[in-house]
């Protein structure tokens, strides 16, 4: 997984979260708990950004 990859939640809590797709902005692997900054792919002008553990996301199959 690298910057600009499209990812989804590994364990979505509900059907709505299952549909979400995110673009990876940054990955920080050099810390105790590796994390990624992800941005929701949507039509909104201001797209939400979230910081999650790498274990919480997975690549989307092409």
PDB file of N, CA and C in Angstrom:
ATOM      1  N   UNK A   1       0.850  -1.165   0.000  1.00  0.00           N
ATOM      2  CA  UNK A   1       0.000   0.000   0.000  1.00  0.00           C
ATOM      3  C   UNK A   1       0.904   1.238   0.000  1.00  0.00           C
ATOM      4  N   UNK A   2       0.598   2.167  -0.880  1.00  0.00           N
ATOM      5  CA  UNK A   2       1.377   3.394  -1.024  1.00  0.00           C
ATOM      6  C   UNK A   2       0.436   4.585  -1.156  1.00  0.00           C
ATOM      7  N   UNK A   3       1.009   5.782  -1.166  1.00  0.00           N
ATOM      8  CA  UNK A   3       0.215   6.994  -1.383  1.00  0.00           C
ATOM      9  C   UNK A   3      -0.498   6.896  -2.729  1.00  0.00           C
ATOM     10  N   UNK A   4      -1.691   7.426  -2.790  1.00  0.00           N
ATOM     11  CA  UNK A   4      -2.578   7.442  -3.964  1.00  0.00           C
ATOM     12  C   UNK A   4      -3.301   6.130  -4.220  1.00  0.00           C
ATOM     13  N   UNK A   5      -3.019   5.081  -3.458  1.00  0.00           N
ATOM     14  CA  UNK A   5      -3.780   3.843  -3.620  1.00  0.00           C
ATOM     15  C   UNK A   5      -5.200   4.042  -3.096  1.00  0.00           C
ATOM     16  N   UNK A   6      -6.138   3.296  -3.663  1.00  0.00           N
ATOM     17  CA  UNK A   6      -7.527   3.330  -3.213  1.00  0.00           C
ATOM     18  C   UNK A   6      -7.718   2.170  -2.248  1.00  0.00           C
ATOM     19  N   UNK A   7      -8.302   2.483  -1.094  1.00  0.00           N
ATOM     20  CA  UNK A   7      -8.486   1.482  -0.040  1.00  0.00           C
ATOM     21  C   UNK A   7      -9.920   1.513   0.482  1.00  0.00           C
ATOM     22  N   UNK A   8     -10.235   0.515   1.295  1.00  0.00           N
ATOM     23  CA  UNK A   8     -11.533   0.444   1.972  1.00  0.00           C
ATOM     24  C   UNK A   8     -11.279  -0.026   3.393  1.00  0.00           C
ATOM     25  N   UNK A   9     -12.304   0.066   4.247  1.00  0.00           N
ATOM     26  CA  UNK A   9     -12.183  -0.436   5.604  1.00  0.00           C
ATOM     27  C   UNK A   9     -12.050  -1.957   5.577  1.00  0.00           C
ATOM     28  N   UNK A  10     -11.186  -2.499   6.415  1.00  0.00           N
ATOM     29  CA  UNK A  10     -11.018  -3.961   6.525  1.00  0.00           C
ATOM     30  C   UNK A  10     -12.213  -4.613   7.191  1.00  0.00           C
ATOM     31  N   UNK A  11     -12.736  -3.945   8.220  1.00  0.00           N
ATOM     32  CA  UNK A  11     -13.873  -4.485   8.983  1.00  0.00           C
ATOM     33  C   UNK A  11     -14.943  -3.415   9.121  1.00  0.00           C
ATOM     34  N   UNK A  12     -15.715  -3.173   8.060  1.00  0.00           N
ATOM     35  CA  UNK A  12     -16.754  -2.134   8.140  1.00  0.00           C
ATOM     36  C   UNK A  12     -17.797  -2.469   9.204  1.00  0.00           C
ATOM     37  N   UNK A  13     -18.320  -1.442   9.846  1.00  0.00           N
ATOM     38  CA  UNK A  13     -19.298  -1.616  10.915  1.00  0.00           C
ATOM     39  C   UNK A  13     -20.716  -1.828  10.386  1.00  0.00           C
ATOM     40  N   UNK A  14     -20.984  -1.360   9.153  1.00  0.00           N
ATOM     41  CA  UNK A  14     -22.324  -1.497   8.579  1.00  0.00           C
ATOM     42  C   UNK A  14     -22.234  -1.442   7.054  1.00  0.00           C
ATOM     43  N   UNK A  15     -23.375  -1.564   6.386  1.00  0.00           N
ATOM     44  CA  UNK A  15     -23.404  -1.580   4.922  1.00  0.00           C
ATOM     45  C   UNK A  15     -22.932  -0.258   4.315  1.00  0.00           C
ATOM     46  N   UNK A  16     -23.225   0.853   4.970  1.00  0.00           N
ATOM     47  CA  UNK A  16     -22.796   2.153   4.454  1.00  0.00           C
ATOM     48  C   UNK A  16     -21.269   2.238   4.435  1.00  0.00           C
ATOM     49  N   UNK A  17     -20.626   1.830   5.517  1.00  0.00           N
ATOM     50  CA  UNK A  17     -19.159   1.848   5.572  1.00  0.00           C
ATOM     51  C   UNK A  17     -18.550   0.887   4.562  1.00  0.00           C
ATOM     52  N   UNK A  18     -19.244  -0.183   4.240  1.00  0.00           N
ATOM     53  CA  UNK A  18     -18.748  -1.158   3.268  1.00  0.00           C
ATOM     54  C   UNK A  18     -18.576  -0.519   1.883  1.00  0.00           C
ATOM     55  N   UNK A  19     -19.368   0.509   1.586  1.00  0.00           N
ATOM     56  CA  UNK A  19     -19.321   1.176   0.280  1.00  0.00           C
ATOM     57  C   UNK A  19     -18.244   2.252   0.184  1.00  0.00           C
ATOM     58  N   UNK A  20     -17.752   2.745   1.329  1.00  0.00           N
ATOM     59  CA  UNK A  20     -16.777   3.833   1.322  1.00  0.00           C
ATOM     60  C   UNK A  20     -15.470   3.413   0.661  1.00  0.00           C
ATOM     61  N   UNK A  21     -14.908   4.343  -0.102  1.00  0.00           N
ATOM     62  CA  UNK A  21     -13.584   4.177  -0.703  1.00  0.00           C
ATOM     63  C   UNK A  21     -12.774   5.417  -0.362  1.00  0.00           C
ATOM     64  N   UNK A  22     -11.482   5.219  -0.132  1.00  0.00           N
ATOM     65  CA  UNK A  22     -10.603   6.296   0.291  1.00  0.00           C
ATOM     66  C   UNK A  22      -9.343   6.306  -0.561  1.00  0.00           C
ATOM     67  N   UNK A  23      -8.735   7.471  -0.671  1.00  0.00           N
ATOM     68  CA  UNK A  23      -7.434   7.603  -1.314  1.00  0.00           C
ATOM     69  C   UNK A  23      -6.410   7.809  -0.202  1.00  0.00           C
ATOM     70  N   UNK A  24      -5.313   7.061  -0.261  1.00  0.00           N
ATOM     71  CA  UNK A  24      -4.255   7.190   0.740  1.00  0.00           C
ATOM     72  C   UNK A  24      -3.459   8.465   0.444  1.00  0.00           C
ATOM     73  N   UNK A  25      -3.363   9.347   1.433  1.00  0.00           N
ATOM     74  CA  UNK A  25      -2.605  10.587   1.281  1.00  0.00           C
ATOM     75  C   UNK A  25      -1.167  10.410   1.767  1.00  0.00           C
ATOM     76  N   UNK A  26      -0.991   9.801   2.931  1.00  0.00           N
ATOM     77  CA  UNK A  26       0.334   9.572   3.520  1.00  0.00           C
ATOM     78  C   UNK A  26       0.299   8.290   4.335  1.00  0.00           C
ATOM     79  N   UNK A  27       1.467   7.679   4.457  1.00  0.00           N
ATOM     80  CA  UNK A  27       1.601   6.515   5.331  1.00  0.00           C
ATOM     81  C   UNK A  27       2.787   6.762   6.257  1.00  0.00           C
ATOM     82  N   UNK A  28       2.598   6.480   7.536  1.00  0.00           N
ATOM     83  CA  UNK A  28       3.659   6.623   8.533  1.00  0.00           C
ATOM     84  C   UNK A  28       3.954   5.236   9.101  1.00  0.00           C
ATOM     85  N   UNK A  29       4.997   4.611   8.588  1.00  0.00           N
ATOM     86  CA  UNK A  29       5.366   3.259   9.015  1.00  0.00           C
ATOM     87  C   UNK A  29       6.436   3.276  10.114  1.00  0.00           C
ATOM     88  N   UNK A  30       7.074   4.408  10.308  1.00  0.00           N
ATOM     89  CA  UNK A  30       8.203   4.493  11.228  1.00  0.00           C
ATOM     90  C   UNK A  30       7.792   4.794  12.671  1.00  0.00           C
ATOM     91  N   UNK A  31       6.574   4.463  13.028  1.00  0.00           N
ATOM     92  CA  UNK A  31       6.073   4.682  14.384  1.00  0.00           C
ATOM     93  C   UNK A  31       5.646   3.347  14.993  1.00  0.00           C
ATOM     94  N   UNK A  32       5.376   3.351  16.282  1.00  0.00           N
ATOM     95  CA  UNK A  32       5.002   2.107  16.950  1.00  0.00           C
ATOM     96  C   UNK A  32       3.747   1.483  16.342  1.00  0.00           C
ATOM     97  N   UNK A  33       2.736   2.300  16.071  1.00  0.00           N
ATOM     98  CA  UNK A  33       1.496   1.831  15.430  1.00  0.00           C
ATOM     99  C   UNK A  33       1.381   2.514  14.070  1.00  0.00           C
ATOM    100  N   UNK A  34       1.801   1.840  12.995  1.00  0.00           N
ATOM    101  CA  UNK A  34       1.760   2.468  11.662  1.00  0.00           C
ATOM    102  C   UNK A  34       0.351   2.960  11.321  1.00  0.00           C
ATOM    103  N   UNK A  35       0.299   4.157  10.751  1.00  0.00           N
ATOM    104  CA  UNK A  35      -0.979   4.809  10.439  1.00  0.00           C
ATOM    105  C   UNK A  35      -0.951   5.388   9.040  1.00  0.00           C
ATOM    106  N   UNK A  36      -2.149   5.652   8.530  1.00  0.00           N
ATOM    107  CA  UNK A  36      -2.292   6.275   7.211  1.00  0.00           C
ATOM    108  C   UNK A  36      -3.299   7.414   7.303  1.00  0.00           C
ATOM    109  N   UNK A  37      -3.040   8.458   6.543  1.00  0.00           N
ATOM    110  CA  UNK A  37      -4.012   9.536   6.357  1.00  0.00           C
ATOM    111  C   UNK A  37      -4.792   9.150   5.110  1.00  0.00           C
ATOM    112  N   UNK A  38      -6.117   9.041   5.240  1.00  0.00           N
ATOM    113  CA  UNK A  38      -6.953   8.660   4.099  1.00  0.00           C
ATOM    114  C   UNK A  38      -8.018   9.725   3.873  1.00  0.00           C
ATOM    115  N   UNK A  39      -8.385   9.910   2.598  1.00  0.00           N
ATOM    116  CA  UNK A  39      -9.387  10.908   2.231  1.00  0.00           C
ATOM    117  C   UNK A  39     -10.543  10.207   1.530  1.00  0.00           C
ATOM    118  N   UNK A  40     -11.747  10.488   1.996  1.00  0.00           N
ATOM    119  CA  UNK A  40     -12.937   9.887   1.413  1.00  0.00           C
ATOM    120  C   UNK A  40     -13.084  10.300  -0.049  1.00  0.00           C
ATOM    121  N   UNK A  41     -13.360   9.349  -0.920  1.00  0.00           N
ATOM    122  CA  UNK A  41     -13.635   9.644  -2.326  1.00  0.00           C
ATOM    123  C   UNK A  41     -15.122   9.928  -2.427  1.00  0.00           C
ATOM    124  N   UNK A  42     -15.464  11.180  -2.730  1.00  0.00           N
ATOM    125  CA  UNK A  42     -16.859  11.591  -2.788  1.00  0.00           C
ATOM    126  C   UNK A  42     -16.982  12.843  -3.654  1.00  0.00           C
ATOM    127  N   UNK A  43     -18.208  13.316  -3.819  1.00  0.00           N
ATOM    128  CA  UNK A  43     -18.466  14.496  -4.636  1.00  0.00           C
ATOM    129  C   UNK A  43     -18.439  15.794  -3.839  1.00  0.00           C
ATOM    130  N   UNK A  44     -18.237  15.722  -2.546  1.00  0.00           N
ATOM    131  CA  UNK A  44     -18.213  16.920  -1.716  1.00  0.00           C
ATOM    132  C   UNK A  44     -17.015  17.798  -2.077  1.00  0.00           C
ATOM    133  N   UNK A  45     -17.209  19.083  -1.933  1.00  0.00           N
ATOM    134  CA  UNK A  45     -16.125  20.019  -2.233  1.00  0.00           C
ATOM    135  C   UNK A  45     -14.979  19.857  -1.236  1.00  0.00           C
ATOM    136  N   UNK A  46     -15.320  19.714   0.033  1.00  0.00           N
ATOM    137  CA  UNK A  46     -14.331  19.462   1.078  1.00  0.00           C
ATOM    138  C   UNK A  46     -14.465  17.996   1.476  1.00  0.00           C
ATOM    139  N   UNK A  47     -13.452  17.224   1.155  1.00  0.00           N
ATOM    140  CA  UNK A  47     -13.497  15.783   1.390  1.00  0.00           C
ATOM    141  C   UNK A  47     -12.923  15.456   2.766  1.00  0.00           C
ATOM    142  N   UNK A  48     -13.641  14.664   3.562  1.00  0.00           N
ATOM    143  CA  UNK A  48     -13.159  14.309   4.899  1.00  0.00           C
ATOM    144  C   UNK A  48     -11.842  13.529   4.849  1.00  0.00           C
ATOM    145  N   UNK A  49     -10.958  13.829   5.798  1.00  0.00           N
ATOM    146  CA  UNK A  49      -9.686  13.125   5.954  1.00  0.00           C
ATOM    147  C   UNK A  49      -9.692  12.472   7.329  1.00  0.00           C
ATOM    148  N   UNK A  50      -9.143  11.271   7.397  1.00  0.00           N
ATOM    149  CA  UNK A  50      -9.133  10.503   8.635  1.00  0.00           C
ATOM    150  C   UNK A  50      -7.752   9.863   8.790  1.00  0.00           C
ATOM    151  N   UNK A  51      -7.331   9.654  10.017  1.00  0.00           N
ATOM    152  CA  UNK A  51      -6.097   8.933  10.307  1.00  0.00           C
ATOM    153  C   UNK A  51      -6.498   7.593  10.907  1.00  0.00           C
ATOM    154  N   UNK A  52      -6.032   6.517  10.283  1.00  0.00           N
ATOM    155  CA  UNK A  52      -6.398   5.167  10.749  1.00  0.00           C
ATOM    156  C   UNK A  52      -5.159   4.283  10.820  1.00  0.00           C
ATOM    157  N   UNK A  53      -5.242   3.251  11.641  1.00  0.00           N
ATOM    158  CA  UNK A  53      -4.181   2.248  11.695  1.00  0.00           C
ATOM    159  C   UNK A  53      -4.168   1.479  10.377  1.00  0.00           C
ATOM    160  N   UNK A  54      -2.989   1.074   9.932  1.00  0.00           N
ATOM    161  CA  UNK A  54      -2.893   0.334   8.665  1.00  0.00           C
ATOM    162  C   UNK A  54      -3.709  -0.958   8.713  1.00  0.00           C
ATOM    163  N   UNK A  55      -3.873  -1.533   9.887  1.00  0.00           N
ATOM    164  CA  UNK A  55      -4.649  -2.767  10.015  1.00  0.00           C
ATOM    165  C   UNK A  55      -6.133  -2.546   9.761  1.00  0.00           C
ATOM    166  N   UNK A  56      -6.593  -1.296   9.797  1.00  0.00           N
ATOM    167  CA  UNK A  56      -8.011  -0.992   9.609  1.00  0.00           C
ATOM    168  C   UNK A  56      -8.411  -0.802   8.149  1.00  0.00           C
ATOM    169  N   UNK A  57      -7.430  -0.798   7.238  1.00  0.00           N
ATOM    170  CA  UNK A  57      -7.739  -0.603   5.813  1.00  0.00           C
ATOM    171  C   UNK A  57      -7.071  -1.673   4.965  1.00  0.00           C
ATOM    172  N   UNK A  58      -7.607  -1.855   3.775  1.00  0.00           N
ATOM    173  CA  UNK A  58      -7.032  -2.811   2.836  1.00  0.00           C
ATOM    174  C   UNK A  58      -7.215  -2.288   1.427  1.00  0.00           C
ATOM    175  N   UNK A  59      -6.340  -2.684   0.491  1.00  0.00           N
ATOM    176  CA  UNK A  59      -6.470  -2.234  -0.896  1.00  0.00           C
ATOM    177  C   UNK A  59      -7.774  -2.734  -1.521  1.00  0.00           C
ATOM    178  N   UNK A  60      -8.291  -1.953  -2.437  1.00  0.00           N
ATOM    179  CA  UNK A  60      -9.475  -2.354  -3.195  1.00  0.00           C
ATOM    180  C   UNK A  60      -9.004  -3.155  -4.385  1.00  0.00           C
ATOM    181  N   UNK A  61      -9.630  -4.290  -4.632  1.00  0.00           N
ATOM    182  CA  UNK A  61      -9.269  -5.117  -5.797  1.00  0.00           C
ATOM    183  C   UNK A  61      -9.619  -4.363  -7.082  1.00  0.00           C
ATOM    184  N   UNK A  62      -8.734  -4.411  -8.057  1.00  0.00           N
ATOM    185  CA  UNK A  62      -9.005  -3.684  -9.331  1.00  0.00           C
ATOM    186  C   UNK A  62     -10.172  -4.240 -10.111  1.00  0.00           C
TER     187      UNK A  62
END
